[in-house]
Amino acid sequence: MLPFSGIENPYKIGAYSVDTNAKVLQRYRFVHDGLVRLAAGQLPARENWDLKLTLAKHIYEDAEATDELRNRIRELRSSQASLQQAPDAALSLLLEELIHAQNDLELLVGIYEVVRPALLATYQKHMSTTQQIVDQPTIRILRTIVLDLEAQIQWGNEMIASLRAEGEAHEGLDEFKRNLQSLLAAAGGIDGAETKSTELPRRWRSQQTYQLPMKSVRDPKKMGPTTWARTSVPNLPDDAVQQRLVMMMRVRQEEMTAVELIAAVLYAQQNMPWEFYHDLARHLWDEARHSMFGQAALEAAGFDWMHQPQYTSDYDVNVHKIPGVKYTWLSIGIEEGAMKRTGKRAEYEFCRDEAKHPLMTQFQDYDWADEVVHANLGRKWTPELLGEDIEFVRTVAQHELDHFWEEVQNAQQQWMKTQSGA
Ligand SMILES: [Fe+2]
Ligand SMILES: [Fe+2]
């Protein structure tokens, strides 16, 4: 179709004025932003490995959606301040109840059977009923979000079916789902277009504030126990170069602990600009990808990593620290520290020149690139988090590293003792 740049139905009046459009987009933004935060709060507490990795991916995708919606809302005669507001009490309560999911299946059903299908249906309606010329910039954004939503829902459905097949379903699950559905109905749906209830629902579990776990969780049925010591994998090769390579794969795989640390910061740190949460969503997804680098390399080489003890020190040793100190420890202490000649570059060159392992060489090449970005994120945000300049922050980071290595070395010695005693 040549006229109107291929835009269909150019003469048709649309369903949204500028004001109503801004109003519904605020609600969409609020839900994606809420999903970012609640998934971050839940991630360290969840058991299933594939679920943990996927929460990280979807946190990143929801943060991208939030960012695009915020930009579009500002084009619709809306103030910057309006982007901080909660548009609907029932929608707020929906997200506040959802973060109280008590197991993997509850969280999955809440996100992938209640919230995301409602988002998808709303965006399909929006794209087809809005005036196609005036609202083309919104349509373009929603189309990309719909692509993500379709893939997310499909993944969620498969995961739910798999956990149900393993007998994970329990009695309270239906009640949890019904509660969330009634909250969504009370809000008049995602866009508030359905009849809203004047009888606002009561709090259920959200009477208590959600607490991050004090210890990382790993799947007790499928994985080894959590540990603060670095452990190996069975059938380690005799050759020293090959040993170092396999241990590098294993350290990558265990970066889940960094994912959880950033998730805790993203969830708990209040009152930062949106850009901070957007950056951390990406940082967190990068660490989940690094974890997959290790998983993929170990599996491709035939090593069993899943039944081995799982290193969780990044989260567990730092759990009592305030979010700003947690982020300083990671981004300045560890990640800026890895920019030395002996750090990320050396790992990449080792894989390329000594181990001569093409897959790990490629992984470490990108790992190094990501870590350059992460060290920059540290320099960008830690001074604001601590209210001090970068030199002060670096001293804090050194202090925190000393404490961390002391704890980890103690754990390592304990582990060696149990190994030699066995
Ligand atoms: Fe990493
Ligand atoms: Fe990193």
Coordinates of C-alpha atoms and ligand atoms in Angstrom, one line a residue:
M1 CA 0.0 0.0 0.0
L2 CA 1.7 3.2 -1.2
P3 CA -0.3 6.1 0.3
F4 CA 0.2 7.1 3.9
S5 CA 3.5 5.2 4.1
G6 CA 1.6 2.0 4.3
I7 CA -0.4 3.1 7.4
E8 CA -3.8 1.4 7.3
N9 CA -7.2 3.0 8.0
P10 CA -5.9 6.6 7.8
Y11 CA -9.4 8.1 7.9
K12 CA -10.7 6.3 11.0
I13 CA -11.2 8.1 14.3
G14 CA -9.2 6.5 17.1
A15 CA -10.1 5.5 20.6
Y16 CA -7.5 7.7 22.5
S17 CA -7.3 11.4 22.9
V18 CA -3.8 12.7 24.0
D19 CA -5.0 12.7 27.6
T20 CA -6.5 9.2 27.6
N21 CA -3.4 7.9 25.8
A22 CA -1.1 9.4 28.4
K23 CA -3.3 7.9 31.1
V24 CA -3.2 4.3 29.8
L25 CA 0.5 4.5 28.9
Q26 CA 1.2 5.5 32.5
R27 CA -0.6 2.3 33.6
Y28 CA 1.5 0.2 31.1
R29 CA 4.7 1.9 32.4
F30 CA 3.7 1.3 36.0
V31 CA 3.1 -2.4 35.4
H32 CA 6.4 -3.0 33.6
D33 CA 8.4 -1.0 36.1
G34 CA 6.6 -3.0 38.9
L35 CA 7.6 -6.3 37.2
V36 CA 11.2 -5.2 37.1
R37 CA 11.3 -4.5 40.8
L38 CA 9.3 -7.5 42.0
A39 CA 11.2 -10.0 39.9
A40 CA 14.4 -8.5 41.2
G41 CA 13.2 -8.9 44.8
Q42 CA 12.1 -12.5 44.1
L43 CA 15.1 -13.7 42.1
P44 CA 17.5 -14.6 45.0
A45 CA 14.6 -16.5 46.7
R46 CA 13.7 -18.7 43.7
E47 CA 14.9 -22.2 43.3
N48 CA 14.7 -23.3 39.7
W49 CA 17.9 -22.4 37.8
D50 CA 16.2 -21.8 34.4
L51 CA 13.6 -19.6 36.2
K52 CA 16.4 -17.5 37.8
L53 CA 18.1 -17.0 34.5
T54 CA 14.9 -16.1 32.8
L55 CA 13.8 -13.7 35.5
A56 CA 17.0 -11.8 34.7
K57 CA 16.3 -11.7 31.0
H58 CA 12.7 -10.5 31.5
I59 CA 13.8 -7.9 34.1
Y60 CA 16.0 -6.5 31.3
E61 CA 13.1 -6.6 28.7
D62 CA 10.6 -5.0 31.2
A63 CA 13.2 -2.2 31.9
E64 CA 13.5 -1.6 28.2
A65 CA 9.7 -1.4 27.8
T66 CA 9.4 0.9 30.8
D67 CA 12.1 3.2 29.3
E68 CA 10.4 3.4 25.9
L69 CA 7.0 4.0 27.5
R70 CA 8.4 6.8 29.7
N71 CA 9.8 8.5 26.7
R72 CA 6.6 8.3 24.8
I73 CA 4.5 9.6 27.8
R74 CA 6.7 12.7 27.9
E75 CA 5.6 13.4 24.3
L76 CA 2.0 13.5 25.3
R77 CA 1.9 16.8 27.3
S78 CA 2.8 14.9 30.5
S79 CA 5.3 16.1 33.1
Q80 CA 8.4 14.4 34.3
A81 CA 6.9 14.3 37.8
S82 CA 3.9 12.2 36.5
L83 CA 6.3 9.4 35.7
Q84 CA 6.9 8.8 39.5
Q85 CA 3.2 8.4 40.3
A86 CA 1.2 5.3 40.9
P87 CA -1.9 5.5 38.6
D88 CA -4.2 3.1 40.4
A89 CA -4.5 1.7 44.0
A90 CA -5.7 -1.7 42.8
L91 CA -2.9 -2.0 40.3
S92 CA -0.4 -1.2 43.1
L93 CA -1.9 -3.8 45.3
L94 CA -1.7 -6.4 42.5
L95 CA 2.0 -5.9 42.3
E96 CA 2.4 -5.7 46.1
E97 CA 0.6 -9.1 46.5
L98 CA 2.5 -10.7 43.6
I99 CA 5.9 -10.1 45.2
H100 CA 4.7 -12.3 48.1
A101 CA 4.7 -15.4 45.9
Q102 CA 6.0 -18.1 48.2
N103 CA 7.4 -20.6 45.6
D104 CA 8.5 -20.8 42.0
L105 CA 5.1 -21.9 40.7
E106 CA 3.1 -19.1 42.4
L107 CA 5.5 -16.5 40.9
L108 CA 5.3 -18.1 37.5
V109 CA 1.5 -18.3 37.5
G110 CA 1.1 -14.7 38.7
I111 CA 3.5 -13.2 36.1
Y112 CA 2.9 -15.5 33.1
E113 CA -0.8 -16.6 33.5
V114 CA -2.2 -13.4 35.0
V115 CA -0.2 -10.2 34.3
R116 CA 1.5 -10.8 31.0
P117 CA -1.5 -12.2 29.1
A118 CA -3.5 -9.2 30.3
L119 CA -0.7 -6.8 29.0
L120 CA -0.6 -8.6 25.7
A121 CA -4.4 -8.4 25.2
T122 CA -4.4 -4.7 26.1
Y123 CA -1.6 -3.8 23.7
Q124 CA -3.3 -5.7 20.9
K125 CA -6.5 -3.7 21.5
H126 CA -4.5 -0.4 21.8
M127 CA -2.7 -1.0 18.5
S128 CA -5.8 -1.8 16.6
T129 CA -8.2 0.9 18.0
T130 CA -5.9 3.9 18.2
Q131 CA -5.8 6.4 15.3
Q132 CA -3.1 4.9 13.2
I133 CA -1.4 8.1 12.0
V134 CA -1.5 10.2 15.2
D135 CA -0.3 7.3 17.4
Q136 CA 2.2 5.6 15.1
P137 CA 5.1 6.2 17.6
T138 CA 3.1 4.3 20.3
I139 CA 2.2 1.5 17.9
R140 CA 5.8 1.0 17.1
I141 CA 6.8 0.7 20.7
L142 CA 3.9 -1.6 21.6
R143 CA 4.8 -3.8 18.6
T144 CA 8.3 -4.5 20.0
I145 CA 6.9 -5.1 23.5
V146 CA 4.3 -7.5 22.1
L147 CA 7.1 -9.6 20.5
D148 CA 8.8 -9.9 23.9
L149 CA 5.5 -10.6 25.7
E150 CA 4.6 -13.4 23.3
A151 CA 8.0 -15.1 23.8
Q152 CA 7.8 -14.5 27.6
I153 CA 4.4 -16.0 27.9
Q154 CA 5.3 -19.1 25.8
W155 CA 8.4 -19.6 28.0
G156 CA 6.3 -19.2 31.1
N157 CA 3.7 -21.7 30.0
E158 CA 6.3 -24.3 29.3
M159 CA 8.0 -23.8 32.6
I160 CA 4.7 -24.0 34.5
A161 CA 3.8 -27.2 32.6
S162 CA 7.2 -28.7 33.5
L163 CA 6.9 -27.8 37.2
R164 CA 3.3 -29.2 37.3
A165 CA 4.6 -32.4 35.7
E166 CA 7.2 -32.7 38.5
G167 CA 4.3 -32.5 41.0
E168 CA 5.1 -29.0 42.2
A169 CA 1.5 -27.7 42.2
H170 CA -0.1 -27.3 45.7
E171 CA -3.4 -26.3 47.2
G172 CA -2.9 -22.6 47.7
L173 CA -1.9 -22.0 44.1
D174 CA -5.5 -21.5 42.7
E175 CA -6.3 -19.1 45.5
F176 CA -3.2 -17.1 44.9
K177 CA -4.1 -16.8 41.2
R178 CA -7.8 -15.9 41.9
N179 CA -6.7 -13.1 44.3
L180 CA -4.5 -11.6 41.6
Q181 CA -7.2 -11.9 39.0
S182 CA -9.7 -10.1 41.3
L183 CA -7.2 -7.3 41.9
L184 CA -6.7 -6.9 38.2
A185 CA -10.5 -6.8 37.8
A186 CA -10.9 -4.3 40.6
A187 CA -8.5 -2.0 38.6
G188 CA -10.7 -2.3 35.6
G189 CA -8.0 -4.2 33.8
I190 CA -4.5 -3.1 32.8
D191 CA -5.8 0.1 31.0
G192 CA -8.7 0.7 33.5
A193 CA -11.2 0.5 30.6
E194 CA -13.4 -2.2 32.3
T195 CA -15.9 -1.2 35.0
K196 CA -13.9 -0.5 38.2
S197 CA -15.0 -1.8 41.5
T198 CA -15.8 0.8 44.1
E199 CA -15.2 -1.8 46.8
L200 CA -11.4 -1.9 46.9
P201 CA -9.9 -5.2 47.8
R202 CA -8.2 -5.9 51.1
R203 CA -4.6 -6.6 51.6
W204 CA -3.8 -10.3 51.9
R205 CA -0.2 -11.3 52.2
S206 CA 1.1 -7.8 51.6
Q207 CA 0.2 -6.8 55.2
Q208 CA 3.9 -7.7 55.8
T209 CA 6.7 -6.0 53.8
Y210 CA 8.5 -8.4 51.5
Q211 CA 11.9 -9.3 52.8
L212 CA 14.9 -10.3 50.6
P213 CA 16.2 -13.7 51.7
M214 CA 19.3 -13.7 54.0
K215 CA 20.8 -16.5 52.0
S216 CA 20.8 -17.3 48.2
V217 CA 18.6 -20.2 47.3
R218 CA 19.5 -23.0 44.9
D219 CA 17.2 -25.8 43.8
P220 CA 17.5 -28.3 46.6
K221 CA 16.2 -31.2 44.4
K222 CA 18.4 -30.7 41.4
M223 CA 21.5 -28.8 42.6
G224 CA 24.4 -29.2 45.0
P225 CA 24.3 -27.1 48.3
T226 CA 25.3 -23.5 48.4
T227 CA 28.9 -22.8 49.6
W228 CA 31.3 -19.8 50.1
A229 CA 34.2 -21.9 48.8
R230 CA 35.2 -22.3 45.2
T231 CA 34.7 -26.0 44.3
S232 CA 35.5 -27.9 41.1
V233 CA 33.7 -30.4 38.8
P234 CA 34.2 -34.1 38.7
N235 CA 36.7 -35.6 36.2
L236 CA 38.9 -32.5 36.0
P237 CA 41.7 -33.0 33.4
D238 CA 45.3 -33.7 34.6
D239 CA 46.8 -31.0 32.4
A240 CA 47.3 -27.6 34.2
V241 CA 46.2 -25.5 31.3
Q242 CA 43.0 -27.5 30.8
Q243 CA 42.3 -27.4 34.6
R244 CA 42.6 -23.6 34.6
L245 CA 40.2 -23.5 31.6
V246 CA 37.6 -25.6 33.2
M247 CA 37.8 -23.6 36.5
M248 CA 37.3 -20.4 34.4
M249 CA 34.1 -22.0 33.0
R250 CA 33.0 -22.9 36.5
V251 CA 33.6 -19.3 37.8
R252 CA 31.6 -17.9 34.9
Q253 CA 28.7 -20.4 35.7
E254 CA 28.7 -19.3 39.3
E255 CA 28.2 -15.6 38.4
M256 CA 24.5 -16.2 39.3
T257 CA 25.6 -15.0 42.7
A258 CA 26.5 -11.6 41.1
V259 CA 23.1 -11.5 39.5
E260 CA 21.5 -12.0 42.9
L261 CA 23.6 -9.2 44.5
I262 CA 22.6 -6.7 41.8
A263 CA 18.9 -7.9 42.0
A264 CA 19.0 -7.1 45.8
V265 CA 20.4 -3.6 45.1
L266 CA 17.8 -2.9 42.4
Y267 CA 15.0 -4.0 44.7
A268 CA 16.2 -2.3 47.9
Q269 CA 17.7 1.0 46.8
Q270 CA 15.2 3.8 47.0
N271 CA 14.9 7.2 45.4
M272 CA 17.4 7.0 42.6
P273 CA 16.7 8.3 39.1
W274 CA 15.0 5.9 36.7
E275 CA 18.2 5.6 34.7
F276 CA 19.9 3.9 37.7
Y277 CA 17.3 1.1 37.7
H278 CA 17.4 0.8 33.9
D279 CA 21.3 0.4 34.1
L280 CA 21.1 -2.1 36.8
A281 CA 18.5 -4.2 34.9
R282 CA 21.0 -4.5 32.1
H283 CA 23.9 -5.1 34.5
L284 CA 22.0 -7.9 36.1
W285 CA 21.1 -9.5 32.7
D286 CA 24.7 -9.3 31.6
E287 CA 25.8 -11.3 34.7
A288 CA 23.1 -13.9 34.0
R289 CA 24.5 -14.2 30.4
H290 CA 28.0 -14.7 31.9
S291 CA 26.5 -17.4 34.0
M292 CA 25.1 -19.0 30.9
F293 CA 28.6 -18.7 29.2
G294 CA 29.9 -21.0 31.9
Q295 CA 27.0 -23.3 31.8
A296 CA 27.2 -23.7 28.0
A297 CA 31.0 -24.2 28.0
L298 CA 30.8 -26.8 30.8
E299 CA 28.0 -28.7 29.2
A300 CA 29.5 -28.6 25.8
A301 CA 32.6 -30.2 27.3
G302 CA 30.6 -32.8 29.2
F303 CA 31.1 -31.6 32.8
D304 CA 28.4 -31.9 35.4
W305 CA 28.2 -28.5 37.1
M306 CA 24.6 -28.7 38.4
H307 CA 25.1 -31.4 41.1
Q308 CA 28.2 -29.7 42.5
P309 CA 28.2 -27.2 45.4
Q310 CA 27.2 -23.7 44.2
Y311 CA 29.3 -20.7 45.1
T312 CA 27.0 -18.0 46.5
S313 CA 29.4 -15.6 48.3
D314 CA 28.7 -12.4 46.4
Y315 CA 25.2 -12.4 47.7
D316 CA 25.6 -14.2 51.0
V317 CA 28.7 -12.5 52.4
N318 CA 27.4 -9.0 51.4
V319 CA 23.8 -9.6 52.5
H320 CA 24.0 -7.3 55.6
K321 CA 25.4 -4.4 53.7
I322 CA 23.4 -1.4 52.5
P323 CA 22.6 -1.4 48.7
G324 CA 25.2 1.4 48.0
V325 CA 28.0 -0.6 49.6
K326 CA 26.9 -3.8 47.9
Y327 CA 27.1 -2.1 44.5
T328 CA 30.5 -0.5 45.5
W329 CA 31.9 -3.9 46.4
L330 CA 30.9 -5.4 43.0
S331 CA 31.3 -2.6 40.5
I332 CA 34.4 -0.8 41.9
G333 CA 36.0 -3.5 44.1
I334 CA 35.6 -6.5 41.7
E335 CA 34.7 -5.1 38.2
E336 CA 36.9 -2.0 38.1
G337 CA 39.7 -4.2 39.6
A338 CA 39.2 -6.6 36.7
M339 CA 40.3 -3.9 34.2
K340 CA 44.0 -4.4 35.2
R341 CA 46.2 -6.1 32.6
T342 CA 46.0 -9.3 34.6
G343 CA 42.2 -9.3 34.7
K344 CA 39.7 -9.7 31.9
R345 CA 42.2 -9.2 29.1
A346 CA 44.4 -11.9 30.5
E347 CA 41.5 -14.4 30.8
Y348 CA 40.6 -13.7 27.1
E349 CA 44.2 -14.1 25.9
F350 CA 44.6 -17.3 28.0
C351 CA 41.6 -18.9 26.3
R352 CA 42.8 -17.8 22.8
D353 CA 46.5 -18.5 23.1
E354 CA 47.1 -21.2 25.7
A355 CA 43.9 -23.2 26.0
K356 CA 43.0 -22.5 22.4
H357 CA 39.3 -23.1 23.1
P358 CA 37.2 -21.2 20.5
L359 CA 33.9 -21.1 22.5
M360 CA 35.5 -19.9 25.7
T361 CA 37.6 -17.4 23.7
Q362 CA 34.4 -15.9 22.2
F363 CA 32.7 -15.9 25.6
Q364 CA 35.7 -14.2 27.3
D365 CA 35.9 -11.6 24.5
Y366 CA 32.4 -10.5 25.2
D367 CA 32.7 -10.9 29.0
W368 CA 35.6 -8.5 28.9
A369 CA 33.6 -6.0 26.8
D370 CA 30.7 -6.3 29.3
E371 CA 33.0 -5.7 32.2
V372 CA 34.3 -2.5 30.7
V373 CA 30.7 -1.3 30.7
H374 CA 30.1 -2.5 34.3
A375 CA 33.2 -0.7 35.7
N376 CA 31.8 2.5 34.0
L377 CA 28.4 1.9 35.7
G378 CA 30.2 1.7 39.0
R379 CA 32.0 5.0 38.5
K380 CA 28.7 6.6 37.3
W381 CA 26.5 5.5 40.2
T382 CA 28.6 4.7 43.4
P383 CA 29.5 8.3 44.1
E384 CA 25.8 9.2 44.0
L385 CA 24.8 6.2 46.1
L386 CA 27.4 7.0 48.8
G387 CA 27.3 10.7 48.5
E388 CA 31.1 10.9 48.2
D389 CA 33.7 11.2 45.4
I390 CA 35.2 8.3 43.5
E391 CA 38.4 8.2 45.5
F392 CA 36.5 7.9 48.8
V393 CA 34.3 5.1 47.1
R394 CA 37.5 3.2 46.1
T395 CA 38.7 3.2 49.7
V396 CA 35.3 1.9 50.8
A397 CA 35.6 -0.8 48.1
Q398 CA 39.0 -1.9 49.3
H399 CA 37.8 -2.2 52.8
E400 CA 34.8 -4.3 51.7
L401 CA 37.0 -6.5 49.5
D402 CA 39.3 -7.2 52.5
H403 CA 36.3 -8.3 54.6
F404 CA 35.0 -10.4 51.7
W405 CA 38.2 -12.2 51.0
E406 CA 38.7 -13.0 54.7
E407 CA 35.3 -14.6 54.8
V408 CA 35.8 -16.6 51.6
Q409 CA 39.3 -17.7 52.6
N410 CA 38.0 -19.0 55.9
A411 CA 35.3 -21.0 54.0
Q412 CA 37.9 -22.3 51.6
Q413 CA 40.1 -23.6 54.4
Q414 CA 37.1 -25.2 56.1
W415 CA 36.2 -26.9 52.8
M416 CA 39.8 -28.1 52.3
K417 CA 39.7 -29.6 55.8
T418 CA 36.5 -31.5 55.1
Q419 CA 38.0 -32.8 51.8
S420 CA 41.3 -34.0 53.4
G421 CA 39.3 -35.6 56.3
A422 CA 37.0 -37.4 53.9
Ligands
FE1 FE 30.4 -11.0 34.9
FE2 FE 30.2 -7.6 35.5

